[in-house]
mmCIF file of C-alpha atoms in Angstrom:
data_model
loop_
_atom_site.group_PDB
_atom_site.id
_atom_site.type_symbol
_atom_site.label_atom_id
_atom_site.label_comp_id
_atom_site.label_asym_id
_atom_site.label_seq_id
_atom_site.Cartn_x
_atom_site.Cartn_y
_atom_site.Cartn_z
ATOM 1 C CA UNK K 21 -2.994 -18.193 -25.292
ATOM 2 C CA UNK K 22 -3.972 -17.851 -21.638
ATOM 3 C CA UNK K 23 -4.306 -14.339 -20.277
ATOM 4 C CA UNK K 24 -1.600 -13.783 -17.715
ATOM 5 C CA UNK K 25 -2.422 -12.725 -14.175
ATOM 6 C CA UNK K 26 -0.512 -9.511 -14.786
ATOM 7 C CA UNK K 27 -2.495 -8.301 -17.783
ATOM 8 C CA UNK K 28 -3.581 -4.813 -16.835
ATOM 9 C CA UNK K 29 -6.376 -4.720 -19.424
ATOM 10 C CA UNK K 30 -7.967 -7.682 -17.666
ATOM 11 C CA UNK K 31 -7.669 -6.461 -14.082
ATOM 12 C CA UNK K 32 -7.777 -2.649 -14.040
ATOM 13 C CA UNK K 33 -9.622 0.412 -15.325
ATOM 14 C CA UNK K 34 -8.031 3.802 -15.890
ATOM 15 C CA UNK K 35 -10.185 6.122 -13.796
ATOM 16 C CA UNK K 36 -8.881 9.668 -14.220
ATOM 17 C CA UNK K 37 -6.169 11.749 -15.828
ATOM 18 C CA UNK K 38 -7.344 12.324 -19.414
ATOM 19 C CA UNK K 39 -4.966 9.843 -20.997
ATOM 20 C CA UNK K 40 -2.104 10.332 -18.543
ATOM 21 C CA UNK K 41 -2.656 6.759 -17.358
ATOM 22 C CA UNK K 42 -1.556 4.312 -20.042
ATOM 23 C CA UNK K 43 -1.509 0.536 -20.507
ATOM 24 C CA UNK K 44 1.391 -0.508 -22.755
ATOM 25 C CA UNK K 45 3.194 -3.605 -24.063
ATOM 26 C CA UNK K 46 0.023 -5.637 -24.680
ATOM 27 C CA UNK K 47 -1.145 -5.119 -21.107
ATOM 28 C CA UNK K 48 2.126 -5.952 -19.381
ATOM 29 C CA UNK K 49 3.064 -2.394 -18.360
ATOM 30 C CA UNK K 50 1.029 0.440 -16.866
ATOM 31 C CA UNK K 51 2.267 3.998 -16.424
ATOM 32 C CA UNK K 52 0.784 6.936 -14.545
ATOM 33 C CA UNK K 53 1.672 10.492 -15.483
ATOM 34 C CA UNK K 54 1.560 13.812 -13.628
ATOM 35 C CA UNK K 55 1.940 17.294 -15.067
ATOM 36 C CA UNK K 56 0.867 20.715 -13.853
ATOM 37 C CA UNK K 57 -2.663 20.218 -15.177
ATOM 38 C CA UNK K 58 -3.435 16.820 -13.665
ATOM 39 C CA UNK K 59 -2.261 13.561 -12.176
ATOM 40 C CA UNK K 60 -3.804 10.179 -13.024
ATOM 41 C CA UNK K 61 -5.023 6.961 -11.508
ATOM 42 C CA UNK K 62 -6.455 3.478 -11.918
ATOM 43 C CA UNK K 63 -8.490 0.974 -9.943
ATOM 44 C CA UNK K 64 -9.150 -2.764 -9.986
ATOM 45 C CA UNK K 65 -12.211 -4.038 -11.803
ATOM 46 C CA UNK K 66 -12.956 -6.387 -8.906
ATOM 47 C CA UNK K 67 -13.511 -5.920 -5.205
ATOM 48 C CA UNK K 68 -11.730 -8.258 -2.799
ATOM 49 C CA UNK K 69 -12.379 -9.462 0.732
ATOM 50 C CA UNK K 70 -8.906 -10.664 1.765
ATOM 51 C CA UNK K 71 -5.984 -11.259 -0.501
ATOM 52 C CA UNK K 72 -2.263 -11.571 -1.041
ATOM 53 C CA UNK K 73 -1.398 -8.926 -3.603
ATOM 54 C CA UNK K 74 1.909 -8.152 -5.313
ATOM 55 C CA UNK K 75 2.671 -5.228 -7.605
ATOM 56 C CA UNK K 76 6.011 -4.167 -9.013
ATOM 57 C CA UNK K 77 6.524 -0.386 -9.077
ATOM 58 C CA UNK K 78 9.262 1.851 -10.385
ATOM 59 C CA UNK K 79 8.860 5.286 -8.831
ATOM 60 C CA UNK K 80 9.254 8.770 -10.304
ATOM 61 C CA UNK K 81 13.007 9.328 -10.826
ATOM 62 C CA UNK K 82 15.107 12.434 -10.288
ATOM 63 C CA UNK K 83 13.630 15.405 -8.470
ATOM 64 C CA UNK K 84 10.232 14.031 -7.475
ATOM 65 C CA UNK K 85 9.680 16.465 -4.578
ATOM 66 C CA UNK K 86 6.007 17.240 -4.023
ATOM 67 C CA UNK K 87 4.731 14.135 -5.821
ATOM 68 C CA UNK K 88 2.962 11.208 -4.199
ATOM 69 C CA UNK K 89 2.540 7.777 -5.736
ATOM 70 C CA UNK K 90 -0.261 6.047 -3.826
ATOM 71 C CA UNK K 91 -0.999 2.319 -4.059
ATOM 72 C CA UNK K 92 -3.681 1.075 -1.703
ATOM 73 C CA UNK K 93 -6.795 -0.952 -0.956
ATOM 74 C CA UNK K 94 -9.967 0.871 0.050
ATOM 75 C CA UNK K 95 -13.682 0.345 0.571
ATOM 76 C CA UNK K 96 -16.366 3.002 0.130
ATOM 77 C CA UNK K 97 -18.488 4.983 2.545
ATOM 78 C CA UNK K 98 -18.003 7.107 5.657
ATOM 79 C CA UNK K 99 -16.739 4.177 7.771
ATOM 80 C CA UNK K 100 -14.372 2.850 5.143
ATOM 81 C CA UNK K 101 -11.431 0.476 5.531
ATOM 82 C CA UNK K 102 -8.092 1.167 3.825
ATOM 83 C CA UNK K 103 -4.583 -0.301 3.602
ATOM 84 C CA UNK K 104 -2.040 2.218 2.267
ATOM 85 C CA UNK K 105 1.325 2.339 0.601
ATOM 86 C CA UNK K 106 2.224 5.948 -0.261
ATOM 87 C CA UNK K 107 5.570 6.980 -1.728
ATOM 88 C CA UNK K 108 6.487 10.567 -0.946
ATOM 89 C CA UNK K 109 8.784 12.166 -3.497
ATOM 90 C CA UNK K 110 12.201 13.659 -2.798
ATOM 91 C CA UNK K 111 14.818 16.070 -3.980
ATOM 92 C CA UNK K 112 17.376 14.287 -6.156
ATOM 93 C CA UNK K 113 19.775 12.397 -3.954
ATOM 94 C CA UNK K 114 17.486 12.293 -0.911
ATOM 95 C CA UNK K 115 15.657 9.080 -0.037
ATOM 96 C CA UNK K 116 12.007 8.496 -0.824
ATOM 97 C CA UNK K 117 9.704 8.171 2.186
ATOM 98 C CA UNK K 118 7.484 5.084 2.198
ATOM 99 C CA UNK K 119 4.365 5.988 4.192
ATOM 100 C CA UNK K 120 1.999 3.244 5.431
ATOM 101 C CA UNK K 121 -1.370 3.500 7.140
ATOM 102 C CA UNK K 122 -4.306 1.282 8.105
ATOM 103 C CA UNK K 123 -7.886 2.561 8.380
ATOM 104 C CA UNK K 124 -10.653 0.556 10.009
ATOM 105 C CA UNK K 125 -14.252 1.811 10.061
ATOM 106 C CA UNK K 126 -13.132 5.283 8.999
ATOM 107 C CA UNK K 127 -10.377 5.642 11.601
ATOM 108 C CA UNK K 128 -6.769 5.912 10.459
ATOM 109 C CA UNK K 129 -3.938 7.866 12.096
ATOM 110 C CA UNK K 130 -1.809 4.732 12.216
ATOM 111 C CA UNK K 131 1.166 5.968 10.233
ATOM 112 C CA UNK K 132 4.500 4.231 10.028
ATOM 113 C CA UNK K 133 7.136 5.637 7.677
ATOM 114 C CA UNK K 134 10.314 4.132 6.295
ATOM 115 C CA UNK K 135 13.274 4.871 4.095
ATOM 116 C CA UNK K 136 14.117 2.065 1.688
ATOM 117 C CA UNK K 137 17.410 0.193 1.514
ATOM 118 C CA UNK K 138 17.636 0.708 -2.269
ATOM 119 C CA UNK K 139 16.825 3.358 -4.879
ATOM 120 C CA UNK K 140 13.156 2.689 -5.767
ATOM 121 C CA UNK K 141 13.483 4.730 -8.972
ATOM 122 C CA UNK K 142 16.311 2.734 -10.543
ATOM 123 C CA UNK K 143 14.361 -0.468 -11.125
ATOM 124 C CA UNK K 144 11.119 -2.252 -10.350
ATOM 125 C CA UNK K 145 10.575 -3.599 -6.837
ATOM 126 C CA UNK K 146 7.729 -5.698 -5.465
ATOM 127 C CA UNK K 147 5.357 -4.114 -2.946
ATOM 128 C CA UNK K 148 2.989 -6.602 -1.335
ATOM 129 C CA UNK K 149 -0.020 -6.604 0.951
ATOM 130 C CA UNK K 150 -1.110 -9.731 2.808
ATOM 131 C CA UNK K 151 -4.603 -9.193 4.186
ATOM 132 C CA UNK K 152 -6.293 -12.048 5.992
ATOM 133 C CA UNK K 153 -8.673 -12.238 8.977
ATOM 134 C CA UNK K 154 -5.796 -12.291 11.486
ATOM 135 C CA UNK K 155 -3.348 -9.688 10.181
ATOM 136 C CA UNK K 156 -2.211 -7.227 7.545
ATOM 137 C CA UNK K 157 1.433 -7.454 6.457
ATOM 138 C CA UNK K 158 3.184 -4.889 4.252
ATOM 139 C CA UNK K 159 6.236 -6.304 2.444
ATOM 140 C CA UNK K 160 8.907 -4.985 0.082
ATOM 141 C CA UNK K 161 10.679 -7.532 -2.145
ATOM 142 C CA UNK K 162 9.414 -10.261 0.169
ATOM 143 C CA UNK K 163 10.741 -8.566 3.325
ATOM 144 C CA UNK K 164 7.979 -7.633 5.786
ATOM 145 C CA UNK K 165 8.200 -4.035 6.954
ATOM 146 C CA UNK K 166 5.004 -3.761 8.991
ATOM 147 C CA UNK K 167 2.439 -6.043 10.591
ATOM 148 C CA UNK K 168 -0.979 -4.862 11.824
ATOM 149 C CA UNK K 169 -2.611 -7.633 13.821
ATOM 150 C CA UNK K 170 -6.294 -8.148 14.438
ATOM 151 C CA UNK K 171 -6.879 -6.614 17.901
ATOM 152 C CA UNK K 172 -10.668 -6.860 17.968
ATOM 153 C CA UNK K 173 -10.372 -8.582 21.358
ATOM 154 C CA UNK K 174 -9.053 -5.232 22.652
ATOM 155 C CA UNK K 175 -11.824 -3.250 21.009
ATOM 156 C CA UNK K 176 -9.846 -2.194 17.918
ATOM 157 C CA UNK K 177 -11.871 -2.548 14.696
ATOM 158 C CA UNK K 178 -10.135 -4.650 12.026
ATOM 159 C CA UNK K 179 -10.796 -4.508 8.275
ATOM 160 C CA UNK K 180 -12.600 -7.777 7.611
ATOM 161 C CA UNK K 181 -16.189 -7.078 6.599
ATOM 162 C CA UNK K 182 -15.919 -4.537 3.781
ATOM 163 C CA UNK K 183 -14.685 -5.568 0.342
ATOM 164 C CA UNK K 184 -11.982 -3.288 -1.056
ATOM 165 C CA UNK K 185 -10.664 -2.374 -4.476
ATOM 166 C CA UNK K 186 -7.050 -1.714 -5.395
ATOM 167 C CA UNK K 187 -6.419 1.922 -6.274
ATOM 168 C CA UNK K 188 -3.324 3.750 -7.420
ATOM 169 C CA UNK K 189 -2.662 7.360 -8.288
ATOM 170 C CA UNK K 190 0.150 9.795 -9.003
ATOM 171 C CA UNK K 191 -0.654 13.311 -7.825
ATOM 172 C CA UNK K 192 0.732 16.599 -6.635
ATOM 173 C CA UNK K 193 0.819 16.952 -2.835
ATOM 174 C CA UNK K 194 3.482 19.607 -2.405
ATOM 175 C CA UNK K 195 1.503 21.168 0.443
ATOM 176 C CA UNK K 196 2.701 18.293 2.675
ATOM 177 C CA UNK K 197 4.561 15.506 0.876
ATOM 178 C CA UNK K 198 8.202 16.588 0.965
ATOM 179 C CA UNK K 199 9.627 17.862 4.254
ATOM 180 C CA UNK K 200 6.139 18.750 5.424
ATOM 181 C CA UNK K 201 5.470 20.926 2.385
ATOM 182 C CA UNK K 202 8.684 22.955 2.524
ATOM 183 C CA UNK K 203 9.884 21.625 -0.841
ATOM 184 C CA UNK K 204 7.538 22.324 -3.750
ATOM 185 C CA UNK K 205 7.077 20.493 -7.032
ATOM 186 C CA UNK K 206 9.473 21.613 -9.769
ATOM 187 C CA UNK K 207 7.219 21.610 -12.804
ATOM 188 C CA UNK K 208 10.177 22.032 -15.148
ATOM 189 C CA UNK K 209 10.798 18.325 -14.420
ATOM 190 C CA UNK K 210 7.303 17.317 -15.604
ATOM 191 C CA UNK K 211 5.822 15.098 -16.823
ATOM 192 C CA UNK K 212 6.498 12.765 -13.914
ATOM 193 C CA UNK K 213 5.976 9.043 -14.510
ATOM 194 C CA UNK K 214 5.506 6.021 -12.242
ATOM 195 C CA UNK K 215 5.500 2.532 -13.782
ATOM 196 C CA UNK K 216 3.788 -0.726 -12.812
ATOM 197 C CA UNK K 217 4.168 -4.341 -13.902
ATOM 198 C CA UNK K 218 3.742 -7.976 -12.765
ATOM 199 C CA UNK K 219 0.531 -7.593 -10.799
ATOM 200 C CA UNK K 220 -0.197 -10.888 -9.089
ATOM 201 C CA UNK K 221 -3.021 -11.593 -6.699
ATOM 202 C CA UNK K 222 -4.309 -14.522 -4.708
ATOM 203 C CA UNK K 223 -7.617 -13.051 -3.619
ATOM 204 C CA UNK K 224 -11.158 -13.706 -2.533
ATOM 205 C CA UNK K 225 -13.189 -11.838 -5.134
ATOM 206 C CA UNK K 226 -16.356 -10.243 -3.779
ATOM 207 C CA UNK K 227 -19.314 -10.320 -6.143
ATOM 208 C CA UNK K 228 -23.080 -10.100 -5.631
ATOM 209 C CA UNK K 229 -22.687 -10.169 -1.862
ATOM 210 C CA UNK K 230 -20.586 -13.324 -1.731
ATOM 211 C CA UNK K 231 -16.905 -14.270 -1.626
ATOM 212 C CA UNK K 232 -15.221 -16.554 -4.138
ATOM 213 C CA UNK K 233 -13.536 -18.198 -1.130
ATOM 214 C CA UNK K 234 -16.832 -19.077 0.548
ATOM 215 C CA UNK K 235 -17.579 -17.998 4.099
ATOM 216 C CA UNK K 236 -14.684 -15.860 5.326
ATOM 217 C CA UNK K 237 -15.424 -16.920 8.901
ATOM 218 C CA UNK K 238 -14.908 -20.580 8.105
ATOM 219 C CA UNK K 239 -11.781 -22.068 9.617
ATOM 220 C CA UNK K 240 -11.577 -24.521 6.726
ATOM 221 C CA UNK K 241 -10.718 -21.866 4.144
ATOM 222 C CA UNK K 242 -6.982 -22.383 4.579
ATOM 223 C CA UNK K 243 -7.319 -26.018 3.549
ATOM 224 C CA UNK K 244 -9.150 -25.226 0.325
ATOM 225 C CA UNK K 245 -6.209 -23.944 -1.660
ATOM 226 C CA UNK K 246 -5.872 -20.559 0.031
ATOM 227 C CA UNK K 247 -3.111 -21.060 2.623
ATOM 228 C CA UNK K 248 -2.483 -17.294 2.678
ATOM 229 C CA UNK K 249 -5.829 -16.885 4.480
ATOM 230 C CA UNK K 250 -4.141 -18.151 7.646
ATOM 231 C CA UNK K 251 -0.557 -17.124 6.827
ATOM 232 C CA UNK K 252 1.556 -15.586 9.567
ATOM 233 C CA UNK K 253 5.169 -14.472 9.888
ATOM 234 C CA UNK K 254 7.591 -17.280 10.631
ATOM 235 C CA UNK K 255 10.638 -16.623 12.815
ATOM 236 C CA UNK K 256 12.824 -15.685 9.836
ATOM 237 C CA UNK K 257 10.324 -13.089 8.624
ATOM 238 C CA UNK K 258 9.837 -11.782 12.151
ATOM 239 C CA UNK K 259 13.597 -11.238 12.303
ATOM 240 C CA UNK K 260 13.522 -9.416 8.959
ATOM 241 C CA UNK K 261 10.655 -7.244 10.178
ATOM 242 C CA UNK K 262 12.667 -6.260 13.263
ATOM 243 C CA UNK K 263 15.705 -5.514 11.059
ATOM 244 C CA UNK K 264 13.693 -3.139 8.874
ATOM 245 C CA UNK K 265 12.027 -1.435 11.807
ATOM 246 C CA UNK K 266 15.337 -1.013 13.646
ATOM 247 C CA UNK K 267 17.245 0.344 10.664
ATOM 248 C CA UNK K 268 14.798 1.977 8.266
ATOM 249 C CA UNK K 269 11.710 3.124 10.187
ATOM 250 C CA UNK K 270 11.667 6.906 10.521
ATOM 251 C CA UNK K 271 8.245 7.397 12.136
ATOM 252 C CA UNK K 272 5.965 5.190 14.221
ATOM 253 C CA UNK K 273 2.703 6.527 15.630
ATOM 254 C CA UNK K 274 3.010 4.000 18.472
ATOM 255 C CA UNK K 275 6.046 5.870 19.849
ATOM 256 C CA UNK K 276 4.798 9.442 19.306
ATOM 257 C CA UNK K 277 4.103 10.542 22.881
ATOM 258 C CA UNK K 278 3.318 14.143 21.888
ATOM 259 C CA UNK K 279 0.502 12.919 19.719
ATOM 260 C CA UNK K 280 -1.030 10.634 22.340
ATOM 261 C CA UNK K 281 -0.589 12.371 25.711
ATOM 262 C CA UNK K 282 -3.473 10.331 27.145
ATOM 263 C CA UNK K 283 -1.791 7.031 26.208
ATOM 264 C CA UNK K 284 -1.154 5.083 23.045
ATOM 265 C CA UNK K 285 -3.921 3.405 21.029
ATOM 266 C CA UNK K 286 -4.803 -0.102 22.157
ATOM 267 C CA UNK K 287 -3.179 -1.847 19.204
ATOM 268 C CA UNK K 288 0.165 -0.282 20.156
ATOM 269 C CA UNK K 289 0.155 -2.283 23.372
ATOM 270 C CA UNK K 290 0.174 -5.653 21.637
ATOM 271 C CA UNK K 291 3.379 -7.662 21.720
#
């Protein structure tokens, strides 16, 4: 029997949490746990340099105030690159906050935050990252919510030279996560659990200093079975992106004048 692409034993290592991270159902389900003593986390066995990555998550239900479920790509070192999904917990009945960020060469501060148009604790939903040399696209159930384009021509570093691993963790961040830290974690609700399934990745695996896709600078890569390496948003997806940003975005660093009194970062001035 072939090993499925979503077998967590094959693709991931539990990295911390003293058994609070568990792989279940013959590798088809992964759960992270958080209690007062510790959270937990996992990471991918492989490093990637570009990819189209899907993961289905079901977030901590009920009163999840103070908790953060983080799912992201990151490289190592002081000038690291990172592509972030973070899910900030809520009081029962309030919406989760989906927090996104992009770091390039150690510089982040590019937050966009959203509320979702569904309850992310009631069922699994697909959270996707498209990362190719031209753009990064965050999507939820196939709907793009954010696009970060390569603006190197304007002097903005873009994550394209450092291979990254997938990381995920469930941890206590009640000093800032819910209403800026006003609402603390209710440990009587513990243990908190986030669940993962159906990992699927079309990726360039980085190993021994080389990419499984060949030279990432080659323009022929898209014709060698990796069309996602040159994928962009068509007009339908651009319309969906605008719909999400008009209706569900609750914070955008590119409109925060108090934060950037000297003018917005260069990438904010792109059409």
